[in-house]
Short mmCIF file of C-alpha atoms in Angstrom, two decimals:
data_model
loop_
_atom_site.label_atom_id
_atom_site.label_comp_id
_atom_site.label_asym_id
_atom_site.label_seq_id
_atom_site.Cartn_x
_atom_site.Cartn_y
_atom_site.Cartn_z
CA MET T 1 135.37 126.21 104.55
CA PRO T 2 135.55 124.32 101.59
CA VAL T 3 131.85 124.23 100.17
CA PHE T 4 130.28 121.94 97.18
CA ASN T 5 127.34 123.34 95.90
CA HIS T 6 125.60 121.57 93.02
CA VAL T 7 122.39 122.53 91.26
CA TYR T 8 120.91 119.88 88.79
CA MET T 9 120.21 121.07 85.26
CA GLY T 10 119.35 119.87 82.01
CA GLN T 11 116.55 119.96 79.56
CA GLN T 12 112.75 119.14 80.00
CA PRO T 13 111.98 116.02 78.26
CA GLY T 14 110.29 116.20 74.60
CA GLN T 15 111.86 119.70 74.30
CA PRO T 16 114.83 121.12 72.54
CA PRO T 17 117.95 122.29 74.28
CA PRO T 18 117.35 125.70 75.79
CA PRO T 19 120.04 128.37 74.41
CA SER T 20 121.28 128.28 78.24
CA PRO T 21 121.42 125.69 80.82
CA ASN T 22 117.86 124.85 82.07
CA PHE T 23 117.01 124.72 85.87
CA VAL T 24 115.33 121.09 86.49
CA PRO T 25 114.74 120.59 90.22
CA THR T 26 113.31 116.66 89.18
CA ILE T 27 116.70 115.61 88.15
CA LEU T 28 118.05 115.41 91.55
CA GLN T 29 115.14 113.19 92.59
CA GLN T 30 115.88 110.89 89.56
CA THR T 31 119.41 110.57 89.86
CA GLY T 32 119.92 111.07 93.47
CA PRO T 33 122.97 113.41 95.12
CA LEU T 34 125.82 112.41 92.98
CA ILE T 35 129.24 113.92 93.42
CA GLN T 36 132.47 113.39 91.34
CA VAL T 37 134.83 111.33 93.47
CA GLN T 38 138.19 109.28 92.79
CA ILE T 39 138.59 106.05 94.65
CA GLU T 40 142.32 105.43 95.73
CA VAL T 41 144.55 103.19 97.55
CA PRO T 42 144.58 104.18 101.26
CA THR T 43 147.16 106.35 102.57
CA ALA T 44 149.20 103.55 104.34
CA LEU T 45 149.13 101.29 101.23
CA ALA T 46 150.54 104.11 99.06
CA GLN T 47 153.33 104.74 101.37
CA HIS T 48 154.33 101.16 101.46
CA LEU T 49 154.23 100.90 97.69
CA GLN T 50 156.31 103.97 97.40
CA GLN T 51 158.79 102.69 99.91
CA ALA T 52 159.14 99.41 98.09
CA GLY T 53 159.49 100.97 94.79
CA GLN T 54 156.52 99.60 93.27
CA PRO T 55 154.02 102.03 91.21
CA ILE T 56 150.81 103.08 93.20
CA PRO T 57 147.96 102.52 91.00
CA ALA T 58 146.25 105.07 89.24
CA PRO T 59 142.87 106.47 90.98
CA VAL T 60 139.44 105.35 89.79
CA PRO T 61 137.27 108.26 88.86
CA GLY T 62 133.71 108.15 88.95
CA PHE T 63 130.54 109.43 90.78
CA GLY T 64 129.73 108.80 94.29
CA LEU T 65 126.18 108.46 95.55
CA LEU T 66 125.35 110.07 98.93
CA ASP T 67 123.44 107.94 100.67
CA THR T 68 122.30 109.01 104.60
CA GLY T 69 120.86 105.52 105.08
CA ALA T 70 123.88 103.81 104.60
CA THR T 71 126.06 103.25 107.96
CA ILE T 72 129.32 102.64 105.71
CA SER T 73 130.40 103.38 102.88
CA ALA T 74 130.50 101.04 99.86
CA VAL T 75 132.91 100.45 96.65
CA ASP T 76 132.45 99.04 93.71
CA ASN T 77 133.98 95.36 93.66
CA SER T 78 135.78 95.93 90.01
CA VAL T 79 137.26 98.95 91.54
CA VAL T 80 139.07 97.64 94.58
CA GLN T 81 140.50 94.95 92.33
CA SER T 82 141.76 97.18 89.72
CA LEU T 83 143.47 98.84 92.61
CA GLY T 84 144.77 95.66 93.94
CA VAL T 85 143.43 96.50 97.44
CA GLN T 86 143.12 93.19 99.69
CA SER T 87 139.99 92.81 101.52
CA THR T 88 140.54 93.10 105.69
CA GLY T 89 137.88 91.05 106.67
CA ILE T 90 133.68 90.00 105.98
CA ALA T 91 130.85 92.09 107.47
CA ASN T 92 126.95 91.18 107.98
CA VAL T 93 125.16 93.86 106.36
CA GLY T 94 121.42 94.43 106.65
CA THR T 95 119.69 95.26 103.47
CA ALA T 96 116.06 95.89 101.88
CA GLY T 97 116.83 92.17 100.92
CA GLY T 98 117.90 90.83 104.14
CA THR T 99 121.34 90.30 105.89
CA GLN T 100 124.31 89.81 103.42
CA GLN T 101 128.10 88.96 103.91
CA GLN T 102 130.49 91.62 101.94
CA PRO T 103 133.88 92.07 102.12
CA VAL T 104 135.39 94.95 103.77
CA TYR T 105 138.39 96.98 102.10
CA PRO T 106 140.38 99.97 103.17
CA ILE T 107 140.28 103.00 100.71
CA ARG T 108 140.72 106.53 99.86
CA ILE T 109 137.92 108.76 98.76
CA THR T 110 139.18 111.86 96.88
CA LEU T 111 136.61 115.00 95.82
CA PRO T 112 139.22 115.84 93.18
CA ALA T 113 137.43 119.26 92.15
CA HIS T 114 138.14 120.51 95.79
CA LYS T 115 141.13 118.58 96.67
CA ILE T 116 139.48 116.88 99.81
CA ASP T 117 140.24 113.25 100.65
CA PHE T 118 139.36 110.90 103.55
CA ASP T 119 140.93 107.10 104.03
CA VAL T 120 137.98 105.16 104.95
CA SER T 121 139.01 102.21 106.91
CA SER T 122 136.22 99.77 106.16
CA ALA T 123 134.40 100.35 102.97
CA LEU T 124 132.15 97.44 101.93
CA GLY T 125 132.69 95.71 98.20
CA ALA T 126 129.53 95.82 96.75
CA THR T 127 128.19 95.66 92.84
CA LEU T 128 127.76 99.29 92.06
CA SER T 129 128.69 99.71 88.47
CA GLN T 130 125.39 98.58 87.21
CA GLN T 131 123.69 101.77 88.58
CA GLY T 132 126.55 103.94 87.09
CA ILE T 133 128.45 104.90 90.21
CA VAL T 134 131.87 103.82 91.80
CA ALA T 135 130.72 104.37 95.45
CA LEU T 136 128.05 104.64 97.73
CA LEU T 137 129.11 107.52 100.26
CA GLY T 138 127.78 106.51 103.55
CA ARG T 139 127.54 108.30 107.02
CA ASP T 140 131.30 107.12 107.85
CA PHE T 141 132.12 109.71 105.00
CA LEU T 142 129.05 112.32 105.49
CA GLN T 143 130.21 112.54 109.29
CA HIS T 144 132.74 115.18 107.98
CA PHE T 145 130.34 117.27 106.53
CA VAL T 146 127.21 119.60 106.70
CA LEU T 147 125.11 118.31 104.08
CA VAL T 148 122.13 120.18 102.77
CA TYR T 149 119.74 118.54 100.29
CA ASN T 150 116.91 120.93 98.92
CA GLY T 151 114.71 118.99 97.07
CA LEU T 152 112.73 121.77 95.99
CA HIS T 153 115.11 123.63 94.22
CA GLY T 154 117.13 120.37 92.97
CA MET T 155 120.17 121.13 94.71
CA ILE T 156 123.04 119.87 97.32
CA LEU T 157 125.49 121.69 99.55
CA MET T 158 128.12 120.21 101.40
CA ALA T 159 130.22 122.17 103.45
CA LEU T 160 133.54 120.94 105.33
#
């Protein structure tokens, strides 16, 4: 069973860097549970491009924020544009600011360090780059994992 375990480390504010990594549980609270991801064209599109002799766009690396409050995942609009993925429709999305309409895209999410990937048939297009992330990983992605959020110790664990 592949396991992703991440402890959030850093230096205390206002202190010189320690000689070895410093355990700082509050970093998880400040940044949220971030994992390294790659956003790719979905498998079906990659196969179609390959059969047509066209290049497959390079994956877009970045951070994904795990979000148990999101029903479906979202990907930054600039990422899907750079991949050339076309919208498959529009979804009405309930947010803290009210209902919004957002485009829906098929994408592939990869955890490159663990060689784990999933096609997501309906990821929302959203403006996420201002938050320093390329994707918001909702319950449609998280349903494949056991997720432990240990705020007391500043760590997350994901097991497949």
